[in-house]
Structures are given as structure tokens and as C-alpha cells.
Amino acid sequence: MAEDEILLPGATDLHVHLRDWEESYKETVSSGTLAALSGGVTTVVEMPNTKPPIDNPEALSKRLELLESDSYVDCAVHVGLPRELQILSAMRREGAIGVKLYPKDFPRLREAFRAAHDQSLKLAVHAEDPEALVQDPVGPRAEENGVKEVCKVASRVGNVRFCHVSLASSVSAIAELKSHTNGVSFEVTPHHALLSCGPDYRQLPPSLNVRPPLRRECDRIAMFETLRNGIADFYATDHAPHTASEKESQNAPPGLRSLKFAYPLLLTELQDVAMACRLYCERPAAYLGETKGKIEPGMIADLVVFRTRTRPDGQEPEANSNEFDIVETGPFVGRRLGYKVEQVYKGGVLSYSSETGPLAKRGRREHSA
Ligand code: DOR
Ligand code: ZN
Ligand code: ZN
């Protein structure tokens, strides 16, 4: 490796919405996981709000087949809450690792917690209260009430991962829950840690529409701080792509595309390589029970070679180096990255190089050749 290169673990992103199926015009499993791989993310956990949704054994089995044939990275799946909770056991046997709850599932929160617990499935929650969402879809009340409600139920059962936490008050409520309950964790996204809405939260450009929405600067700083000090358990993108024309329209659908730059962005903004790896590699891999996420003997060799702008003597990086990506589209447009993915190894095999692009899909035979 060159002097200006560092070797880090591949990242595990616990929260992505790969599209495909009826939404293949937004992204496919192939294009989305290639974005992941080329950004140093070697494992992703999928959410079930695909079209059609992954909330029954047939859809799950089709999805797992598609992931097996088309994905460039390792994948795991959270299923949606089925109407008949008994089918969760079949989905668990089929390979689901967890259940994802949405605001629409709030009336069934207690039974969902119980069922996930009984089936040894992980539980991830989009904690926005549906009634408050109707009254004000972009105000903070929905998350305030939603987190409170989930904390109440979780204080009995534990086993909950709060997705995309975006308010300082949520961090306090979750810290309180953690102080007396096991199995509680939360994710912070790049957009909630790095972007805010300005003084009027109703005045955001439609292209930045996302759920939960971007918050005021004080909350943005609080979220960034949870990453800096490791109080957040995980950094996870909530990658949810739409087409450029959809995002440019006045009624832009919620969701941001962020998988390709999330890892270099975290390294650049945090300026703490060890903490970045804890949040995006080590802890999420451990949460999934995978022997990866750390560079140690016995660990699966999912590895990323980054070129870094920080010179080995610790001096300021070259200001005009044009070797590094400036993000060209999406929510982080214009940001200069201090890290560039040069090579990615999956299980010790070179799978991506910045010079040649991808070398093999995960599920394809050529991979093990
Ligand atoms: O902004 C969002 N987009 N929030 C969600 O919860 C879903 C996601 C999507 O799938 O588009
Ligand atoms: Zn969500
Ligand atoms: Zn999501």
C-alpha cells in the first residue's frame, strides 16, 4: 500500500432501501449494491417497504433469491409486520433477521414487540407517531411522541433499535430507557448529523424531503455529537433513492440517496477513524452476529483501501488535490471528501477497484473462482 493509503474494515449499513421490482426505475439491487461496494460498504440490511412489500414468506423468498443473484455485497432483510403474526416464524426460518415497524404499525406495537421477542427476531422501529404525523408531517411532535410510546413498550421487553433518530430529546429518552433495559440501540443517519433545515422547518427545498425530516441546527449538532462521542450505537444511511426528476419536482417524495459516499463522508467529517469504524463497521457487524467489522485474525476479510488526503506527516492536506471526489448530486452535493475508495476486498478477494470497477457479484460463481 502507498504511504497515503489506509486499510479499514468494510462497513455494515443496518438501514437501506434498495428498490428494484416495481421501482427498478429508481434503483435495482444490482445498481444499489454496486454503489455500496464502491463506497466501501460490504454488508447492507434491507428494509421491507419495497413494491410489493416484504411482509410474507413468498415475497421474502423472492427477495432473498434476487439478493443472492444480483447483489455485490452481503445482504440481510428485515420483514414488514404481517397481518397474521404466526407467519413470522416461517419468515424467520426462511432467513429474515428482523422486523421493521412503521408508523402505521403503532396500534399493534405491543403485540409486535412480543412476537419479535418470541421469534428471536430483531426489531427496528421508525418511531414517529401516526396521529401527530397527520397533524404536522414535518414538525418534531411526531418523533417526540413516537419515541415516548416506543420507550413505554420497550421498557418491558427490550430488543429495539430506534431507526434514524433526529432530535436531541429522543437521545435523552433513549438514554433513559437504556439505563434500565437491555437490548436497546439507535441509529443516526448522515443527513441528520450533517444537514439542518434552517430557522423554518416548513421551508426546506423539496429535494431534501425525507422522513423524519431535517431538523433545526441545534438538533443537527446534537446528532453529530452522538456520533463523535459514540453515544449513537450505529451510523446507518437510510439510503432511500428516488429519480433525479422526482427529487427535483415540487412534490418530491421523501428519501435521500447516500450509500455511495456515506463511509468517506463519515471519515472526513468525524476526523476520528477509530470512532468511524466503531459506528459503521464494528458495532453493526457485532449486532448482526457477523465475524467481521474489525481487522483481526479470525475475522472475515471484508476490507477497504482508502487513499487519504491527510499526509502521513500529519500536515494539512493539499487543498487543490483533484483526485478526491466532490459529491456531485444528492443531499451532500459540493462536499469535498478527504477519503477515496481505491480497493474493496470481500472475504479476502478483490471485488472492486477504482481503476477497473467491480470484479464480481457476490452470489455469482466467478466470485469464488
Ligand atoms: O424518507 C424516507 N424514505 N423515510 C422512510 O421511512 C421511507 C423511505 C423510503 O423508502 O423512501
Ligand atoms: Zn424510517
Ligand atoms: Zn428507512
Short mmCIF file of C-alpha atoms and ligand atoms in Angstrom, two decimals:
data_model
loop_
_atom_site.label_atom_id
_atom_site.label_comp_id
_atom_site.label_asym_id
_atom_site.label_seq_id
_atom_site.Cartn_x
_atom_site.Cartn_y
_atom_site.Cartn_z
CA MET A 1 0.00 0.00 0.00
CA ALA A 2 1.12 3.53 -0.72
CA GLU A 3 2.06 5.93 2.08
CA ASP A 4 -1.15 7.87 1.72
CA GLU A 5 -3.37 4.79 1.87
CA ILE A 6 -5.06 3.19 4.89
CA LEU A 7 -6.69 -0.21 5.29
CA LEU A 8 -10.05 -0.22 7.11
CA PRO A 9 -12.83 -2.77 7.62
CA GLY A 10 -15.72 -2.88 5.14
CA ALA A 11 -18.78 -1.13 6.54
CA THR A 12 -22.10 -2.69 7.56
CA ASP A 13 -25.10 -0.45 6.91
CA LEU A 14 -28.08 -1.51 9.00
CA HIS A 15 -30.65 0.57 7.12
CA VAL A 16 -31.01 0.73 3.34
CA HIS A 17 -33.96 0.75 0.98
CA LEU A 18 -32.76 -0.97 -2.17
CA ARG A 19 -35.62 -0.59 -4.63
CA ASP A 20 -35.80 -2.95 -7.62
CA TRP A 21 -39.05 -4.77 -8.56
CA GLU A 22 -41.74 -2.20 -9.45
CA GLU A 23 -39.34 0.59 -8.51
CA SER A 24 -36.43 -0.56 -10.65
CA TYR A 25 -36.53 2.82 -12.39
CA LYS A 26 -35.25 4.35 -9.13
CA GLU A 27 -32.58 1.74 -8.43
CA THR A 28 -32.02 -2.00 -8.74
CA VAL A 29 -30.41 -4.39 -6.29
CA SER A 30 -27.51 -4.50 -8.71
CA SER A 31 -27.04 -0.72 -9.03
CA GLY A 32 -27.69 -0.03 -5.34
CA THR A 33 -25.29 -2.65 -4.04
CA LEU A 34 -22.67 -1.57 -6.57
CA ALA A 35 -22.97 1.94 -5.10
CA ALA A 36 -22.48 0.35 -1.68
CA LEU A 37 -19.47 -1.71 -2.73
CA SER A 38 -17.76 1.21 -4.47
CA GLY A 39 -18.27 3.23 -1.28
CA GLY A 40 -16.67 0.59 0.95
CA VAL A 41 -19.95 -0.81 2.33
CA THR A 42 -19.73 -4.60 2.19
CA THR A 43 -22.89 -5.58 4.08
CA VAL A 44 -26.36 -3.99 3.96
CA VAL A 45 -29.60 -4.62 5.80
CA GLU A 46 -32.68 -4.11 3.66
CA MET A 47 -35.97 -2.60 4.75
CA PRO A 48 -39.28 -4.21 3.71
CA ASN A 49 -41.19 -1.29 2.15
CA THR A 50 -40.34 -2.44 -1.36
CA LYS A 51 -43.07 -2.61 -4.01
CA PRO A 52 -44.54 -5.15 -3.41
CA PRO A 53 -43.57 -5.21 0.30
CA ILE A 54 -41.64 -7.98 2.00
CA ASP A 55 -44.25 -9.00 4.57
CA ASN A 56 -44.99 -12.59 3.62
CA PRO A 57 -42.89 -15.74 3.08
CA GLU A 58 -43.31 -15.71 -0.74
CA ALA A 59 -42.11 -12.13 -1.14
CA LEU A 60 -39.24 -12.80 1.25
CA SER A 61 -38.16 -15.87 -0.64
CA LYS A 62 -38.23 -13.94 -3.96
CA ARG A 63 -36.26 -11.11 -2.41
CA LEU A 64 -33.60 -13.41 -0.95
CA GLU A 65 -33.23 -15.06 -4.37
CA LEU A 66 -32.83 -11.69 -6.07
CA LEU A 67 -30.26 -10.57 -3.50
CA GLU A 68 -28.37 -13.83 -3.91
CA SER A 69 -28.17 -13.47 -7.70
CA ASP A 70 -27.79 -9.70 -8.13
CA SER A 71 -26.08 -8.23 -5.08
CA TYR A 72 -22.44 -7.15 -4.99
CA VAL A 73 -22.41 -7.19 -1.18
CA ASP A 74 -23.74 -9.32 1.68
CA CYS A 75 -27.39 -8.63 2.49
CA ALA A 76 -29.81 -9.28 5.30
CA VAL A 77 -33.52 -8.46 5.40
CA HIS A 78 -35.98 -7.01 7.87
CA VAL A 79 -39.55 -8.01 7.06
CA GLY A 80 -42.66 -5.89 7.50
CA LEU A 81 -45.20 -6.70 10.19
CA PRO A 82 -47.58 -9.30 8.72
CA ARG A 83 -51.30 -9.24 9.44
CA GLU A 84 -51.05 -12.77 10.84
CA LEU A 85 -48.18 -12.75 13.31
CA GLN A 86 -47.83 -16.57 13.20
CA ILE A 87 -46.19 -16.33 9.79
CA LEU A 88 -43.22 -14.58 11.39
CA SER A 89 -41.83 -17.96 12.37
CA ALA A 90 -41.92 -19.11 8.72
CA MET A 91 -40.16 -15.92 7.66
CA ARG A 92 -37.57 -16.40 10.37
CA ARG A 93 -36.88 -19.92 9.05
CA GLU A 94 -36.68 -18.53 5.53
CA GLY A 95 -33.90 -16.17 6.60
CA ALA A 96 -35.41 -12.89 7.88
CA ILE A 97 -33.25 -11.38 10.61
CA GLY A 98 -35.73 -8.88 11.98
CA VAL A 99 -38.98 -6.98 11.78
CA LYS A 100 -39.29 -3.32 10.84
CA LEU A 101 -42.16 -1.31 12.31
CA TYR A 102 -43.56 1.78 10.61
CA PRO A 103 -45.88 4.48 11.96
CA LYS A 104 -48.86 2.54 10.56
CA ASP A 105 -47.95 -0.36 12.89
CA PHE A 106 -48.20 1.73 16.09
CA PRO A 107 -51.63 0.41 17.08
CA ARG A 108 -50.02 -3.08 17.22
CA LEU A 109 -46.80 -2.05 18.98
CA ARG A 110 -47.19 -4.34 21.98
CA GLU A 111 -48.06 -7.49 20.06
CA ALA A 112 -45.27 -6.75 17.58
CA PHE A 113 -42.69 -6.47 20.37
CA ARG A 114 -43.93 -9.68 21.92
CA ALA A 115 -43.91 -11.59 18.62
CA ALA A 116 -40.41 -10.40 17.65
CA HIS A 117 -39.15 -11.36 21.09
CA ASP A 118 -40.78 -14.81 20.94
CA GLN A 119 -39.38 -15.47 17.45
CA SER A 120 -35.86 -14.16 18.32
CA LEU A 121 -36.19 -11.57 15.57
CA LYS A 122 -34.57 -8.16 15.81
CA LEU A 123 -36.91 -5.21 15.99
CA ALA A 124 -36.24 -1.89 14.25
CA VAL A 125 -38.69 0.99 14.60
CA HIS A 126 -39.42 4.13 12.62
CA ALA A 127 -40.59 5.93 15.75
CA GLU A 128 -42.97 8.62 14.51
CA ASP A 129 -46.46 8.73 15.97
CA PRO A 130 -49.03 8.36 13.16
CA GLU A 131 -51.60 10.73 14.68
CA ALA A 132 -49.08 13.51 15.18
CA LEU A 133 -47.83 12.92 11.63
CA VAL A 134 -51.30 13.65 10.28
CA GLN A 135 -51.43 16.94 12.16
CA ASP A 136 -47.90 18.03 11.25
CA PRO A 137 -45.87 15.72 8.99
CA VAL A 138 -42.65 17.71 9.30
CA GLY A 139 -42.76 19.03 12.89
CA PRO A 140 -40.87 17.43 15.79
CA ARG A 141 -44.01 16.29 17.64
CA ALA A 142 -44.36 13.03 15.68
CA GLU A 143 -40.92 11.79 16.73
CA GLU A 144 -41.25 13.14 20.29
CA ASN A 145 -44.50 11.22 20.81
CA GLY A 146 -43.37 8.21 18.80
CA VAL A 147 -40.17 7.72 20.78
CA LYS A 148 -42.07 8.09 24.07
CA GLU A 149 -44.60 5.49 23.01
CA VAL A 150 -41.95 3.01 21.89
CA CYS A 151 -39.93 3.56 25.09
CA LYS A 152 -43.00 2.67 27.15
CA VAL A 153 -43.48 -0.63 25.36
CA ALA A 154 -39.76 -1.42 25.14
CA SER A 155 -39.17 -0.85 28.85
CA ARG A 156 -40.87 -4.23 29.42
CA VAL A 157 -39.35 -6.27 26.62
CA GLY A 158 -36.16 -4.53 25.43
CA ASN A 159 -34.99 -5.65 21.98
CA VAL A 160 -35.42 -2.46 19.98
CA ARG A 161 -33.31 -0.48 17.54
CA PHE A 162 -34.54 3.06 17.02
CA CYS A 163 -34.01 3.99 13.37
CA HIS A 164 -32.81 7.42 12.17
CA VAL A 165 -33.08 9.29 15.47
CA SER A 166 -33.12 13.02 14.69
CA LEU A 167 -33.90 15.01 17.87
CA ALA A 168 -31.81 15.77 20.96
CA SER A 169 -34.89 14.98 23.08
CA SER A 170 -35.07 11.47 21.55
CA VAL A 171 -31.44 10.82 22.50
CA SER A 172 -32.28 11.69 26.14
CA ALA A 173 -35.39 9.49 26.17
CA ILE A 174 -33.46 6.55 24.69
CA ALA A 175 -30.58 7.06 27.16
CA GLU A 176 -33.10 6.84 29.99
CA LEU A 177 -34.56 3.64 28.53
CA LYS A 178 -31.08 2.16 28.12
CA SER A 179 -30.27 2.84 31.77
CA HIS A 180 -32.71 0.12 32.86
CA THR A 181 -33.41 -2.02 29.76
CA ASN A 182 -31.22 -4.40 27.77
CA GLY A 183 -31.03 -4.67 24.01
CA VAL A 184 -31.75 -1.01 23.19
CA SER A 185 -29.84 0.80 20.45
CA PHE A 186 -30.22 3.64 17.98
CA GLU A 187 -29.04 4.70 14.54
CA VAL A 188 -28.01 8.14 13.33
CA THR A 189 -28.03 8.99 9.62
CA PRO A 190 -25.53 11.13 7.73
CA HIS A 191 -28.25 13.61 6.78
CA HIS A 192 -29.48 14.21 10.33
CA ALA A 193 -25.90 14.65 11.55
CA LEU A 194 -24.73 16.91 8.73
CA LEU A 195 -27.74 18.84 7.35
CA SER A 196 -30.30 21.06 9.05
CA CYS A 197 -33.46 22.82 7.95
CA GLY A 198 -32.76 26.44 8.85
CA PRO A 199 -35.00 28.54 11.07
CA ASP A 200 -38.33 27.49 9.48
CA TYR A 201 -38.73 23.74 9.20
CA ARG A 202 -41.55 24.16 6.68
CA GLN A 203 -39.29 25.95 4.21
CA LEU A 204 -36.98 23.15 3.12
CA PRO A 205 -36.24 22.60 -0.58
CA PRO A 206 -38.32 19.63 -1.79
CA SER A 207 -35.17 17.81 -2.89
CA LEU A 208 -34.23 17.44 0.80
CA ASN A 209 -37.58 15.92 1.71
CA VAL A 210 -37.01 12.92 3.99
CA ARG A 211 -38.78 11.16 6.89
CA PRO A 212 -38.03 12.01 9.64
CA PRO A 213 -37.34 15.47 8.23
CA LEU A 214 -34.18 17.51 8.63
CA ARG A 215 -34.25 19.35 11.95
CA ARG A 216 -33.04 22.64 13.41
CA GLU A 217 -29.32 23.29 13.71
CA CYS A 218 -29.29 22.58 17.48
CA ASP A 219 -30.66 19.08 16.87
CA ARG A 220 -28.27 18.57 13.95
CA ILE A 221 -25.35 19.38 16.24
CA ALA A 222 -26.71 17.05 18.93
CA MET A 223 -26.89 14.21 16.39
CA PHE A 224 -23.38 14.88 15.15
CA GLU A 225 -22.18 14.85 18.77
CA THR A 226 -23.74 11.41 19.35
CA LEU A 227 -21.52 10.14 16.54
CA ARG A 228 -18.45 12.00 17.75
CA ASN A 229 -18.71 10.62 21.28
CA GLY A 230 -20.09 7.19 20.31
CA ILE A 231 -23.36 7.59 22.22
CA ALA A 232 -25.13 6.68 18.99
CA ASP A 233 -24.80 2.92 18.56
CA PHE A 234 -24.72 2.93 14.77
CA TYR A 235 -24.21 5.17 11.79
CA ALA A 236 -26.71 4.00 9.14
CA THR A 237 -27.70 5.77 5.94
CA ASP A 238 -31.44 5.14 5.50
CA HIS A 239 -30.44 5.24 1.82
CA ALA A 240 -33.79 5.70 0.03
CA PRO A 241 -33.26 6.74 -3.59
CA HIS A 242 -35.69 8.39 -5.99
CA THR A 243 -35.03 9.53 -9.56
CA ALA A 244 -33.43 12.93 -10.20
CA SER A 245 -36.64 14.25 -11.77
CA GLU A 246 -38.73 13.04 -8.82
CA LYS A 247 -36.38 14.81 -6.40
CA GLU A 248 -36.45 17.99 -8.49
CA SER A 249 -40.24 18.21 -8.54
CA GLN A 250 -42.26 20.35 -6.11
CA ASN A 251 -43.79 17.20 -4.59
CA ALA A 252 -40.52 15.34 -4.20
CA PRO A 253 -41.07 12.01 -2.40
CA PRO A 254 -39.24 11.57 0.92
CA GLY A 255 -35.90 9.77 0.90
CA LEU A 256 -32.26 10.53 0.13
CA ARG A 257 -29.58 8.68 -1.82
CA SER A 258 -26.43 8.35 0.27
CA LEU A 259 -24.90 4.86 0.14
CA LYS A 260 -22.00 5.63 -2.19
CA PHE A 261 -20.48 8.45 -0.14
CA ALA A 262 -21.58 7.61 3.40
CA TYR A 263 -18.33 5.98 4.56
CA PRO A 264 -15.84 8.52 3.12
CA LEU A 265 -18.15 11.29 4.35
CA LEU A 266 -18.15 9.92 7.90
CA LEU A 267 -14.35 9.60 7.91
CA THR A 268 -13.98 13.12 6.54
CA GLU A 269 -16.43 14.83 8.88
CA LEU A 270 -15.68 12.93 12.09
CA GLN A 271 -11.91 13.13 11.76
CA ASP A 272 -11.71 10.12 14.05
CA VAL A 273 -11.02 6.94 12.10
CA ALA A 274 -11.37 4.65 15.13
CA MET A 275 -14.80 6.01 16.06
CA ALA A 276 -15.99 5.97 12.45
CA CYS A 277 -15.10 2.27 12.22
CA ARG A 278 -16.79 1.52 15.52
CA LEU A 279 -20.04 3.16 14.37
CA TYR A 280 -20.17 1.89 10.79
CA CYS A 281 -18.23 -1.40 10.88
CA GLU A 282 -17.58 -3.00 14.25
CA ARG A 283 -20.83 -2.38 16.16
CA PRO A 284 -23.28 -3.07 13.30
CA ALA A 285 -21.44 -6.27 12.37
CA ALA A 286 -21.47 -7.40 16.02
CA TYR A 287 -25.19 -6.54 16.20
CA LEU A 288 -25.79 -8.91 13.28
CA GLY A 289 -23.58 -11.54 14.88
CA GLU A 290 -21.14 -11.46 11.95
CA THR A 291 -17.44 -12.13 12.39
CA LYS A 292 -16.44 -9.01 10.51
CA GLY A 293 -16.11 -5.28 11.08
CA LYS A 294 -12.64 -5.43 12.63
CA ILE A 295 -9.23 -6.18 11.21
CA GLU A 296 -8.17 -9.05 13.40
CA PRO A 297 -7.18 -12.69 13.00
CA GLY A 298 -10.29 -14.85 12.64
CA MET A 299 -12.41 -12.08 11.15
CA ILE A 300 -13.83 -12.29 7.61
CA ALA A 301 -11.57 -10.16 5.40
CA ASP A 302 -14.05 -7.55 4.12
CA LEU A 303 -11.56 -4.73 3.70
CA VAL A 304 -11.30 -1.30 2.13
CA VAL A 305 -8.18 0.51 0.96
CA PHE A 306 -8.79 4.25 1.22
CA ARG A 307 -6.50 6.88 -0.19
CA THR A 308 -6.43 9.78 2.23
CA ARG A 309 -5.74 13.45 1.74
CA THR A 310 -4.21 13.73 5.20
CA ARG A 311 -0.48 13.48 4.63
CA PRO A 312 1.48 10.86 6.58
CA ASP A 313 3.39 13.60 8.43
CA GLY A 314 0.04 14.92 9.74
CA GLN A 315 0.35 18.16 7.76
CA GLU A 316 -2.67 19.80 6.17
CA PRO A 317 -3.90 18.02 3.08
CA GLU A 318 -3.28 19.54 -0.29
CA ALA A 319 -6.11 21.99 -0.86
CA ASN A 320 -6.41 21.50 -4.59
CA SER A 321 -5.90 17.81 -4.93
CA ASN A 322 -8.44 16.88 -7.58
CA GLU A 323 -8.01 13.19 -7.03
CA PHE A 324 -10.76 13.25 -4.44
CA ASP A 325 -14.45 13.20 -5.15
CA ILE A 326 -16.54 16.24 -4.65
CA VAL A 327 -20.05 14.91 -4.27
CA GLU A 328 -21.86 15.88 -7.46
CA THR A 329 -25.52 15.19 -6.76
CA GLY A 330 -27.75 14.34 -3.85
CA PRO A 331 -28.04 15.80 -0.39
CA PHE A 332 -24.29 16.25 0.13
CA VAL A 333 -23.61 17.99 -3.16
CA GLY A 334 -20.49 20.16 -3.12
CA ARG A 335 -18.86 18.42 -0.16
CA ARG A 336 -15.21 17.61 -0.64
CA LEU A 337 -14.24 14.17 0.61
CA GLY A 338 -10.91 13.52 2.28
CA TYR A 339 -11.03 9.78 1.60
CA LYS A 340 -11.34 7.88 -1.64
CA VAL A 341 -12.10 4.16 -2.00
CA GLU A 342 -9.31 2.55 -4.03
CA GLN A 343 -9.96 -1.17 -3.49
CA VAL A 344 -12.53 -3.31 -1.75
CA TYR A 345 -11.96 -6.93 -0.72
CA LYS A 346 -14.84 -9.30 0.10
CA GLY A 347 -13.78 -12.34 2.06
CA GLY A 348 -10.18 -11.63 1.08
CA VAL A 349 -11.00 -11.46 -2.66
CA LEU A 350 -10.50 -8.21 -4.57
CA SER A 351 -14.08 -7.25 -5.55
CA TYR A 352 -13.78 -3.61 -6.57
CA SER A 353 -11.03 -1.33 -7.71
CA SER A 354 -11.35 2.37 -8.54
CA GLU A 355 -9.43 1.68 -11.75
CA THR A 356 -11.38 -1.28 -13.08
CA GLY A 357 -14.72 -1.06 -11.24
CA PRO A 358 -16.48 -4.13 -9.85
CA LEU A 359 -14.88 -7.52 -10.33
CA ALA A 360 -17.61 -9.94 -9.29
CA LYS A 361 -21.06 -10.19 -7.86
CA ARG A 362 -21.39 -11.81 -4.51
CA GLY A 363 -23.70 -14.64 -5.45
CA ARG A 364 -22.15 -15.39 -8.83
CA ARG A 365 -19.83 -18.25 -9.46
CA GLU A 366 -16.96 -16.10 -10.73
CA HIS A 367 -16.66 -14.69 -7.22
CA SER A 368 -15.15 -17.85 -5.77
CA ALA A 369 -13.04 -18.59 -8.85
O1 DOR B 1 -37.66 9.35 3.85
C1 DOR B 1 -37.98 8.15 3.88
N1 DOR B 1 -37.93 7.38 2.79
N2 DOR B 1 -38.39 7.61 5.05
C2 DOR B 1 -38.89 6.35 5.12
O2 DOR B 1 -39.24 5.91 6.19
C3 DOR B 1 -39.04 5.54 3.90
C4 DOR B 1 -38.09 5.97 2.87
C5 DOR B 1 -38.37 5.40 1.51
O3 DOR B 1 -38.45 4.18 1.39
O4 DOR B 1 -38.49 6.17 0.54
ZN ZN B 2 -37.94 5.10 8.50
ZN ZN B 3 -35.80 3.91 6.20
#
